[in-house]
Amino acid sequence: MRRPLAVSLCGLNCGLWRNERGINPLVAAGTFSYSTVLSVNTDSPNKAVATRGNQSAPGGRPKRQPVPPRTEKMAFDQDWSNVYPTATVFKPSAVPLPIRMGYPIKRGVAPEKKGNLELVKIPNFLHLTPTAIKKHCAALKDFCTDWPVALDTDEKCEKYFPIEIQSTDYLSAGPSLRNPKARVVTLSVSGYCFSCALFFFSTCHRFL
């Protein structure tokens, strides 16, 4: 189907037609106009869209193929600390283990790891492997000092370090890692402080 389209342009510098006297009446009147007819062909067939695998997609958009999981590209001797460097949620595409968790469906086996929300809700310790712990200790070793050789017994440690702070961490397989009991901190002072100078005793008393 061909539809006419009229386009009007104003401000032309010359007349497009003249009368018998050679004068353009539109120029004399100070107005300029030009119109033409353009055809817009709407019956042209749709152009072919390049798709992957010669598959057509609605709307002319190419259809994307799913990317294979990372577990299929992993090497057997790879460094696991590079896969899970920090604490994060469970990723089924990065763990090459046939893990299952959840309520068995129709008296069968538990659901697989792909799309399993039960594995995402609970905390995991995939980043705390023995190799990763050794790397962390090696990185912190440069900032630590050697233990004093003179403090070879617990009595000497208690004498020169009378203040002891004790805290407790709780691990649970729940949706939250927070535990109100972990906020309790115990500070204890050894009896050697009472036999020291009065200034040191008063300082410890203020802390308590």
JSON list of C-alpha atoms in Angstrom, two decimals:
[
{"chain": "A", "resi": 1, "resn": "MET", "atom": "CA", "xyz": [0.00, 0.00, 0.00]},
{"chain": "A", "resi": 2, "resn": "ARG", "atom": "CA", "xyz": [1.43, 3.41, -0.99]},
{"chain": "A", "resi": 3, "resn": "ARG", "atom": "CA", "xyz": [0.40, 6.42, 1.08]},
{"chain": "A", "resi": 4, "resn": "PRO", "atom": "CA", "xyz": [1.04, 10.03, -0.02]},
{"chain": "A", "resi": 5, "resn": "LEU", "atom": "CA", "xyz": [2.92, 12.22, 2.41]},
{"chain": "A", "resi": 6, "resn": "ALA", "atom": "CA", "xyz": [2.81, 16.01, 1.98]},
{"chain": "A", "resi": 7, "resn": "VAL", "atom": "CA", "xyz": [5.80, 17.99, 3.15]},
{"chain": "A", "resi": 8, "resn": "SER", "atom": "CA", "xyz": [5.70, 21.78, 3.36]},
{"chain": "A", "resi": 9, "resn": "LEU", "atom": "CA", "xyz": [8.88, 23.86, 3.47]},
{"chain": "A", "resi": 10, "resn": "CYS", "atom": "CA", "xyz": [8.88, 27.60, 4.12]},
{"chain": "A", "resi": 11, "resn": "GLY", "atom": "CA", "xyz": [11.60, 30.14, 3.54]},
{"chain": "A", "resi": 12, "resn": "LEU", "atom": "CA", "xyz": [12.69, 29.18, -0.01]},
{"chain": "A", "resi": 13, "resn": "ASN", "atom": "CA", "xyz": [14.93, 31.77, -1.68]},
{"chain": "A", "resi": 14, "resn": "CYS", "atom": "CA", "xyz": [13.55, 31.30, -5.18]},
{"chain": "A", "resi": 15, "resn": "GLY", "atom": "CA", "xyz": [10.14, 30.71, -6.76]},
{"chain": "A", "resi": 16, "resn": "LEU", "atom": "CA", "xyz": [9.34, 27.32, -8.13]},
{"chain": "A", "resi": 17, "resn": "TRP", "atom": "CA", "xyz": [6.99, 28.52, -10.82]},
{"chain": "A", "resi": 18, "resn": "ARG", "atom": "CA", "xyz": [6.25, 31.80, -12.64]},
{"chain": "A", "resi": 19, "resn": "ASN", "atom": "CA", "xyz": [3.13, 33.22, -14.23]},
{"chain": "A", "resi": 20, "resn": "GLU", "atom": "CA", "xyz": [2.73, 34.73, -17.70]},
{"chain": "A", "resi": 21, "resn": "ARG", "atom": "CA", "xyz": [4.47, 37.97, -16.71]},
{"chain": "A", "resi": 22, "resn": "GLY", "atom": "CA", "xyz": [7.50, 36.10, -15.29]},
{"chain": "A", "resi": 23, "resn": "ILE", "atom": "CA", "xyz": [6.73, 37.07, -11.71]},
{"chain": "A", "resi": 24, "resn": "ASN", "atom": "CA", "xyz": [6.06, 34.57, -9.04]},
{"chain": "A", "resi": 25, "resn": "PRO", "atom": "CA", "xyz": [2.97, 35.72, -7.13]},
{"chain": "A", "resi": 26, "resn": "LEU", "atom": "CA", "xyz": [4.13, 33.97, -3.99]},
{"chain": "A", "resi": 27, "resn": "VAL", "atom": "CA", "xyz": [7.46, 35.80, -4.09]},
{"chain": "A", "resi": 28, "resn": "ALA", "atom": "CA", "xyz": [5.71, 39.09, -4.60]},
{"chain": "A", "resi": 29, "resn": "ALA", "atom": "CA", "xyz": [3.46, 38.42, -1.66]},
{"chain": "A", "resi": 30, "resn": "GLY", "atom": "CA", "xyz": [6.44, 37.57, 0.52]},
{"chain": "A", "resi": 31, "resn": "THR", "atom": "CA", "xyz": [5.46, 33.96, 1.14]},
{"chain": "A", "resi": 32, "resn": "PHE", "atom": "CA", "xyz": [7.24, 30.86, -0.04]},
{"chain": "A", "resi": 33, "resn": "SER", "atom": "CA", "xyz": [5.87, 27.34, -0.04]},
{"chain": "A", "resi": 34, "resn": "TYR", "atom": "CA", "xyz": [6.79, 24.06, -1.58]},
{"chain": "A", "resi": 35, "resn": "SER", "atom": "CA", "xyz": [4.93, 20.77, -1.47]},
{"chain": "A", "resi": 36, "resn": "THR", "atom": "CA", "xyz": [5.66, 17.41, -2.87]},
{"chain": "A", "resi": 37, "resn": "VAL", "atom": "CA", "xyz": [4.29, 13.91, -2.63]},
{"chain": "A", "resi": 38, "resn": "LEU", "atom": "CA", "xyz": [6.41, 11.19, -1.11]},
{"chain": "A", "resi": 39, "resn": "SER", "atom": "CA", "xyz": [5.44, 7.55, -1.08]},
{"chain": "A", "resi": 40, "resn": "VAL", "atom": "CA", "xyz": [5.90, 5.35, 1.96]},
{"chain": "A", "resi": 41, "resn": "ASN", "atom": "CA", "xyz": [5.81, 1.69, 1.10]},
{"chain": "A", "resi": 42, "resn": "THR", "atom": "CA", "xyz": [4.45, -0.34, 4.02]},
{"chain": "A", "resi": 43, "resn": "ASP", "atom": "CA", "xyz": [4.13, -3.56, 2.07]},
{"chain": "A", "resi": 44, "resn": "SER", "atom": "CA", "xyz": [7.84, -4.37, 2.20]},
{"chain": "A", "resi": 45, "resn": "PRO", "atom": "CA", "xyz": [8.55, -7.77, 3.76]},
{"chain": "A", "resi": 46, "resn": "ASN", "atom": "CA", "xyz": [10.27, -7.94, 7.14]},
{"chain": "A", "resi": 47, "resn": "LYS", "atom": "CA", "xyz": [13.99, -8.18, 6.97]},
{"chain": "A", "resi": 48, "resn": "ALA", "atom": "CA", "xyz": [15.60, -11.32, 8.28]},
{"chain": "A", "resi": 49, "resn": "VAL", "atom": "CA", "xyz": [17.13, -10.99, 11.72]},
{"chain": "A", "resi": 50, "resn": "ALA", "atom": "CA", "xyz": [20.38, -12.80, 12.46]},
{"chain": "A", "resi": 51, "resn": "THR", "atom": "CA", "xyz": [19.79, -15.30, 15.22]},
{"chain": "A", "resi": 52, "resn": "ARG", "atom": "CA", "xyz": [21.88, -17.98, 16.87]},
{"chain": "A", "resi": 53, "resn": "GLY", "atom": "CA", "xyz": [21.27, -21.44, 15.56]},
{"chain": "A", "resi": 54, "resn": "ASN", "atom": "CA", "xyz": [18.88, -20.12, 12.88]},
{"chain": "A", "resi": 55, "resn": "GLN", "atom": "CA", "xyz": [16.16, -19.69, 15.48]},
{"chain": "A", "resi": 56, "resn": "SER", "atom": "CA", "xyz": [13.63, -16.93, 15.07]},
{"chain": "A", "resi": 57, "resn": "ALA", "atom": "CA", "xyz": [12.48, -14.87, 18.01]},
{"chain": "A", "resi": 58, "resn": "PRO", "atom": "CA", "xyz": [9.29, -12.80, 18.43]},
{"chain": "A", "resi": 59, "resn": "GLY", "atom": "CA", "xyz": [9.74, -9.09, 17.85]},
{"chain": "A", "resi": 60, "resn": "GLY", "atom": "CA", "xyz": [12.87, -9.58, 15.79]},
{"chain": "A", "resi": 61, "resn": "ARG", "atom": "CA", "xyz": [15.13, -10.05, 18.82]},
{"chain": "A", "resi": 62, "resn": "PRO", "atom": "CA", "xyz": [17.82, -12.71, 18.75]},
{"chain": "A", "resi": 63, "resn": "LYS", "atom": "CA", "xyz": [17.30, -15.63, 21.08]},
{"chain": "A", "resi": 64, "resn": "ARG", "atom": "CA", "xyz": [20.08, -16.05, 23.62]},
{"chain": "A", "resi": 65, "resn": "GLN", "atom": "CA", "xyz": [21.38, -19.46, 24.43]},
{"chain": "A", "resi": 66, "resn": "PRO", "atom": "CA", "xyz": [21.90, -20.33, 28.12]},
{"chain": "A", "resi": 67, "resn": "VAL", "atom": "CA", "xyz": [25.51, -20.21, 29.27]},
{"chain": "A", "resi": 68, "resn": "PRO", "atom": "CA", "xyz": [26.85, -23.55, 30.56]},
{"chain": "A", "resi": 69, "resn": "PRO", "atom": "CA", "xyz": [27.48, -23.64, 34.33]},
{"chain": "A", "resi": 70, "resn": "ARG", "atom": "CA", "xyz": [30.89, -22.91, 35.73]},
{"chain": "A", "resi": 71, "resn": "THR", "atom": "CA", "xyz": [31.23, -26.42, 37.09]},
{"chain": "A", "resi": 72, "resn": "GLU", "atom": "CA", "xyz": [31.66, -27.80, 33.57]},
{"chain": "A", "resi": 73, "resn": "LYS", "atom": "CA", "xyz": [34.68, -25.55, 32.97]},
{"chain": "A", "resi": 74, "resn": "MET", "atom": "CA", "xyz": [36.44, -26.16, 36.29]},
{"chain": "A", "resi": 75, "resn": "ALA", "atom": "CA", "xyz": [39.72, -28.01, 36.45]},
{"chain": "A", "resi": 76, "resn": "PHE", "atom": "CA", "xyz": [40.29, -30.79, 38.95]},
{"chain": "A", "resi": 77, "resn": "ASP", "atom": "CA", "xyz": [43.39, -29.13, 40.44]},
{"chain": "A", "resi": 78, "resn": "GLN", "atom": "CA", "xyz": [42.11, -25.57, 40.62]},
{"chain": "A", "resi": 79, "resn": "ASP", "atom": "CA", "xyz": [42.51, -23.32, 43.66]},
{"chain": "A", "resi": 80, "resn": "TRP", "atom": "CA", "xyz": [39.22, -23.43, 45.56]},
{"chain": "A", "resi": 81, "resn": "SER", "atom": "CA", "xyz": [40.00, -20.21, 47.46]},
{"chain": "A", "resi": 82, "resn": "ASN", "atom": "CA", "xyz": [39.65, -18.33, 44.15]},
{"chain": "A", "resi": 83, "resn": "VAL", "atom": "CA", "xyz": [36.13, -19.72, 43.66]},
{"chain": "A", "resi": 84, "resn": "TYR", "atom": "CA", "xyz": [34.93, -18.79, 47.17]},
{"chain": "A", "resi": 85, "resn": "PRO", "atom": "CA", "xyz": [37.33, -16.07, 48.41]},
{"chain": "A", "resi": 86, "resn": "THR", "atom": "CA", "xyz": [34.87, -14.62, 50.95]},
{"chain": "A", "resi": 87, "resn": "ALA", "atom": "CA", "xyz": [31.67, -15.57, 52.71]},
{"chain": "A", "resi": 88, "resn": "THR", "atom": "CA", "xyz": [28.76, -15.59, 50.28]},
{"chain": "A", "resi": 89, "resn": "VAL", "atom": "CA", "xyz": [25.55, -17.48, 49.59]},
{"chain": "A", "resi": 90, "resn": "PHE", "atom": "CA", "xyz": [25.49, -20.89, 47.97]},
{"chain": "A", "resi": 91, "resn": "LYS", "atom": "CA", "xyz": [25.92, -20.82, 44.19]},
{"chain": "A", "resi": 92, "resn": "PRO", "atom": "CA", "xyz": [24.86, -24.04, 42.45]},
{"chain": "A", "resi": 93, "resn": "SER", "atom": "CA", "xyz": [26.78, -23.14, 39.29]},
{"chain": "A", "resi": 94, "resn": "ALA", "atom": "CA", "xyz": [30.09, -22.82, 41.21]},
{"chain": "A", "resi": 95, "resn": "VAL", "atom": "CA", "xyz": [29.97, -25.90, 43.46]},
{"chain": "A", "resi": 96, "resn": "PRO", "atom": "CA", "xyz": [30.85, -29.12, 41.57]},
{"chain": "A", "resi": 97, "resn": "LEU", "atom": "CA", "xyz": [29.17, -31.37, 44.13]},
{"chain": "A", "resi": 98, "resn": "PRO", "atom": "CA", "xyz": [25.86, -33.27, 43.84]},
{"chain": "A", "resi": 99, "resn": "ILE", "atom": "CA", "xyz": [24.35, -31.59, 46.90]},
{"chain": "A", "resi": 100, "resn": "ARG", "atom": "CA", "xyz": [20.69, -32.16, 47.71]},
{"chain": "A", "resi": 101, "resn": "MET", "atom": "CA", "xyz": [18.59, -30.62, 50.45]},
{"chain": "A", "resi": 102, "resn": "GLY", "atom": "CA", "xyz": [14.92, -30.22, 51.25]},
{"chain": "A", "resi": 103, "resn": "TYR", "atom": "CA", "xyz": [11.77, -32.24, 51.62]},
{"chain": "A", "resi": 104, "resn": "PRO", "atom": "CA", "xyz": [11.66, -35.29, 49.32]},
{"chain": "A", "resi": 105, "resn": "ILE", "atom": "CA", "xyz": [9.14, -34.92, 46.51]},
{"chain": "A", "resi": 106, "resn": "LYS", "atom": "CA", "xyz": [6.67, -37.80, 46.10]},
{"chain": "A", "resi": 107, "resn": "ARG", "atom": "CA", "xyz": [8.64, -40.02, 48.50]},
{"chain": "A", "resi": 108, "resn": "GLY", "atom": "CA", "xyz": [11.73, -39.68, 46.36]},
{"chain": "A", "resi": 109, "resn": "VAL", "atom": "CA", "xyz": [15.04, -37.96, 46.85]},
{"chain": "A", "resi": 110, "resn": "ALA", "atom": "CA", "xyz": [15.57, -34.40, 48.04]},
{"chain": "A", "resi": 111, "resn": "PRO", "atom": "CA", "xyz": [15.61, -31.61, 45.43]},
{"chain": "A", "resi": 112, "resn": "GLU", "atom": "CA", "xyz": [18.85, -30.97, 43.60]},
{"chain": "A", "resi": 113, "resn": "LYS", "atom": "CA", "xyz": [21.06, -27.94, 44.15]},
{"chain": "A", "resi": 114, "resn": "LYS", "atom": "CA", "xyz": [19.84, -25.98, 41.10]},
{"chain": "A", "resi": 115, "resn": "GLY", "atom": "CA", "xyz": [17.11, -23.56, 42.16]},
{"chain": "A", "resi": 116, "resn": "ASN", "atom": "CA", "xyz": [17.12, -24.89, 45.72]},
{"chain": "A", "resi": 117, "resn": "LEU", "atom": "CA", "xyz": [16.23, -22.11, 48.16]},
{"chain": "A", "resi": 118, "resn": "GLU", "atom": "CA", "xyz": [17.01, -24.26, 51.19]},
{"chain": "A", "resi": 119, "resn": "LEU", "atom": "CA", "xyz": [20.71, -24.17, 50.28]},
{"chain": "A", "resi": 120, "resn": "VAL", "atom": "CA", "xyz": [20.59, -20.41, 49.82]},
{"chain": "A", "resi": 121, "resn": "LYS", "atom": "CA", "xyz": [18.96, -19.62, 53.17]},
{"chain": "A", "resi": 122, "resn": "ILE", "atom": "CA", "xyz": [21.43, -21.41, 55.41]},
{"chain": "A", "resi": 123, "resn": "PRO", "atom": "CA", "xyz": [25.04, -20.21, 55.96]},
{"chain": "A", "resi": 124, "resn": "ASN", "atom": "CA", "xyz": [27.90, -22.16, 54.49]},
{"chain": "A", "resi": 125, "resn": "PHE", "atom": "CA", "xyz": [31.62, -22.45, 55.19]},
{"chain": "A", "resi": 126, "resn": "LEU", "atom": "CA", "xyz": [32.83, -23.05, 51.65]},
{"chain": "A", "resi": 127, "resn": "HIS", "atom": "CA", "xyz": [35.26, -20.15, 52.04]},
{"chain": "A", "resi": 128, "resn": "LEU", "atom": "CA", "xyz": [36.90, -21.59, 55.18]},
{"chain": "A", "resi": 129, "resn": "THR", "atom": "CA", "xyz": [38.75, -24.50, 53.64]},
{"chain": "A", "resi": 130, "resn": "PRO", "atom": "CA", "xyz": [42.15, -25.54, 55.09]},
{"chain": "A", "resi": 131, "resn": "THR", "atom": "CA", "xyz": [43.93, -24.02, 52.10]},
{"chain": "A", "resi": 132, "resn": "ALA", "atom": "CA", "xyz": [42.14, -20.70, 52.51]},
{"chain": "A", "resi": 133, "resn": "ILE", "atom": "CA", "xyz": [42.92, -20.60, 56.24]},
{"chain": "A", "resi": 134, "resn": "LYS", "atom": "CA", "xyz": [46.61, -21.19, 55.53]},
{"chain": "A", "resi": 135, "resn": "LYS", "atom": "CA", "xyz": [46.60, -18.32, 53.05]},
{"chain": "A", "resi": 136, "resn": "HIS", "atom": "CA", "xyz": [44.99, -16.00, 55.59]},
{"chain": "A", "resi": 137, "resn": "CYS", "atom": "CA", "xyz": [47.50, -16.96, 58.26]},
{"chain": "A", "resi": 138, "resn": "ALA", "atom": "CA", "xyz": [50.41, -16.43, 55.87]},
{"chain": "A", "resi": 139, "resn": "ALA", "atom": "CA", "xyz": [49.09, -12.96, 54.98]},
{"chain": "A", "resi": 140, "resn": "LEU", "atom": "CA", "xyz": [48.72, -11.99, 58.67]},
{"chain": "A", "resi": 141, "resn": "LYS", "atom": "CA", "xyz": [52.06, -13.43, 59.72]},
{"chain": "A", "resi": 142, "resn": "ASP", "atom": "CA", "xyz": [53.96, -10.32, 58.62]},
{"chain": "A", "resi": 143, "resn": "PHE", "atom": "CA", "xyz": [51.91, -8.20, 61.04]},
{"chain": "A", "resi": 144, "resn": "CYS", "atom": "CA", "xyz": [52.40, -10.47, 64.07]},
{"chain": "A", "resi": 145, "resn": "THR", "atom": "CA", "xyz": [55.28, -10.77, 66.55]},
{"chain": "A", "resi": 146, "resn": "ASP", "atom": "CA", "xyz": [56.75, -13.87, 68.08]},
{"chain": "A", "resi": 147, "resn": "TRP", "atom": "CA", "xyz": [55.51, -15.07, 71.43]},
{"chain": "A", "resi": 148, "resn": "PRO", "atom": "CA", "xyz": [57.84, -14.03, 74.29]},
{"chain": "A", "resi": 149, "resn": "VAL", "atom": "CA", "xyz": [60.11, -16.88, 75.29]},
{"chain": "A", "resi": 150, "resn": "ALA", "atom": "CA", "xyz": [60.02, -15.90, 78.97]},
{"chain": "A", "resi": 151, "resn": "LEU", "atom": "CA", "xyz": [56.26, -16.52, 79.18]},
{"chain": "A", "resi": 152, "resn": "ASP", "atom": "CA", "xyz": [56.49, -20.28, 79.14]},
{"chain": "A", "resi": 153, "resn": "THR", "atom": "CA", "xyz": [53.93, -21.02, 81.88]},
{"chain": "A", "resi": 154, "resn": "ASP", "atom": "CA", "xyz": [50.34, -20.00, 82.56]},
{"chain": "A", "resi": 155, "resn": "GLU", "atom": "CA", "xyz": [51.30, -18.47, 85.92]},
{"chain": "A", "resi": 156, "resn": "LYS", "atom": "CA", "xyz": [53.69, -16.04, 84.26]},
{"chain": "A", "resi": 157, "resn": "CYS", "atom": "CA", "xyz": [51.12, -15.11, 81.65]},
{"chain": "A", "resi": 158, "resn": "GLU", "atom": "CA", "xyz": [48.54, -14.46, 84.34]},
{"chain": "A", "resi": 159, "resn": "LYS", "atom": "CA", "xyz": [51.01, -12.35, 86.32]},
{"chain": "A", "resi": 160, "resn": "TYR", "atom": "CA", "xyz": [52.13, -10.06, 83.49]},
{"chain": "A", "resi": 161, "resn": "PHE", "atom": "CA", "xyz": [48.77, -10.05, 81.70]},
{"chain": "A", "resi": 162, "resn": "PRO", "atom": "CA", "xyz": [46.21, -10.00, 84.53]},
{"chain": "A", "resi": 163, "resn": "ILE", "atom": "CA", "xyz": [43.25, -8.80, 82.46]},
{"chain": "A", "resi": 164, "resn": "GLU", "atom": "CA", "xyz": [41.41, -11.45, 80.46]},
{"chain": "A", "resi": 165, "resn": "ILE", "atom": "CA", "xyz": [38.50, -10.86, 78.08]},
{"chain": "A", "resi": 166, "resn": "GLN", "atom": "CA", "xyz": [36.32, -13.81, 77.14]},
{"chain": "A", "resi": 167, "resn": "SER", "atom": "CA", "xyz": [33.68, -13.90, 74.40]},
{"chain": "A", "resi": 168, "resn": "THR", "atom": "CA", "xyz": [31.69, -16.70, 72.79]},
{"chain": "A", "resi": 169, "resn": "ASP", "atom": "CA", "xyz": [30.63, -17.21, 69.18]},
{"chain": "A", "resi": 170, "resn": "TYR", "atom": "CA", "xyz": [27.65, -19.38, 68.25]},
{"chain": "A", "resi": 171, "resn": "LEU", "atom": "CA", "xyz": [27.16, -21.25, 65.00]},
{"chain": "A", "resi": 172, "resn": "SER", "atom": "CA", "xyz": [23.70, -22.36, 63.99]},
{"chain": "A", "resi": 173, "resn": "ALA", "atom": "CA", "xyz": [22.08, -23.71, 60.83]},
{"chain": "A", "resi": 174, "resn": "GLY", "atom": "CA", "xyz": [19.40, -21.06, 60.71]},
{"chain": "A", "resi": 175, "resn": "PRO", "atom": "CA", "xyz": [18.40, -18.26, 58.36]},
{"chain": "A", "resi": 176, "resn": "SER", "atom": "CA", "xyz": [20.23, -15.68, 60.52]},
{"chain": "A", "resi": 177, "resn": "LEU", "atom": "CA", "xyz": [23.77, -15.66, 61.90]},
{"chain": "A", "resi": 178, "resn": "ARG", "atom": "CA", "xyz": [22.93, -13.30, 64.77]},
{"chain": "A", "resi": 179, "resn": "ASN", "atom": "CA", "xyz": [22.69, -14.69, 68.27]},
{"chain": "A", "resi": 180, "resn": "PRO", "atom": "CA", "xyz": [21.90, -12.51, 71.32]},
{"chain": "A", "resi": 181, "resn": "LYS", "atom": "CA", "xyz": [24.19, -14.63, 73.52]},
{"chain": "A", "resi": 182, "resn": "ALA", "atom": "CA", "xyz": [27.20, -13.64, 71.42]},
{"chain": "A", "resi": 183, "resn": "ARG", "atom": "CA", "xyz": [26.90, -10.07, 72.75]},
{"chain": "A", "resi": 184, "resn": "VAL", "atom": "CA", "xyz": [27.89, -11.16, 76.27]},
{"chain": "A", "resi": 185, "resn": "VAL", "atom": "CA", "xyz": [31.55, -10.37, 77.01]},
{"chain": "A", "resi": 186, "resn": "THR", "atom": "CA", "xyz": [33.24, -11.35, 80.28]},
{"chain": "A", "resi": 187, "resn": "LEU", "atom": "CA", "xyz": [36.20, -9.36, 81.63]},
{"chain": "A", "resi": 188, "resn": "SER", "atom": "CA", "xyz": [38.15, -10.94, 84.48]},
{"chain": "A", "resi": 189, "resn": "VAL", "atom": "CA", "xyz": [41.08, -9.57, 86.48]},
{"chain": "A", "resi": 190, "resn": "SER", "atom": "CA", "xyz": [43.67, -11.78, 88.13]},
{"chain": "A", "resi": 191, "resn": "GLY", "atom": "CA", "xyz": [44.40, -11.64, 91.84]},
{"chain": "A", "resi": 192, "resn": "TYR", "atom": "CA", "xyz": [47.88, -10.28, 91.17]},
{"chain": "A", "resi": 193, "resn": "CYS", "atom": "CA", "xyz": [46.33, -6.83, 90.72]},
{"chain": "A", "resi": 194, "resn": "PHE", "atom": "CA", "xyz": [45.37, -6.65, 94.38]},
{"chain": "A", "resi": 195, "resn": "SER", "atom": "CA", "xyz": [48.99, -7.07, 95.45]},
{"chain": "A", "resi": 196, "resn": "CYS", "atom": "CA", "xyz": [50.24, -4.36, 93.08]},
{"chain": "A", "resi": 197, "resn": "ALA", "atom": "CA", "xyz": [50.43, -0.63, 93.56]},
{"chain": "A", "resi": 198, "resn": "LEU", "atom": "CA", "xyz": [47.39, 1.34, 94.61]},
{"chain": "A", "resi": 199, "resn": "PHE", "atom": "CA", "xyz": [47.34, 3.29, 91.37]},
{"chain": "A", "resi": 200, "resn": "PHE", "atom": "CA", "xyz": [47.11, 0.14, 89.28]},
{"chain": "A", "resi": 201, "resn": "PHE", "atom": "CA", "xyz": [44.41, -1.26, 91.55]},
{"chain": "A", "resi": 202, "resn": "SER", "atom": "CA", "xyz": [42.30, 1.90, 91.26]},
{"chain": "A", "resi": 203, "resn": "THR", "atom": "CA", "xyz": [42.68, 1.84, 87.48]},
{"chain": "A", "resi": 204, "resn": "CYS", "atom": "CA", "xyz": [41.40, -1.73, 87.30]},
{"chain": "A", "resi": 205, "resn": "HIS", "atom": "CA", "xyz": [38.56, -0.79, 89.64]},
{"chain": "A", "resi": 206, "resn": "ARG", "atom": "CA", "xyz": [37.43, 1.97, 87.25]},
{"chain": "A", "resi": 207, "resn": "PHE", "atom": "CA", "xyz": [37.38, -0.45, 84.34]},
{"chain": "A", "resi": 208, "resn": "LEU", "atom": "CA", "xyz": [35.22, -2.85, 86.30]}
]
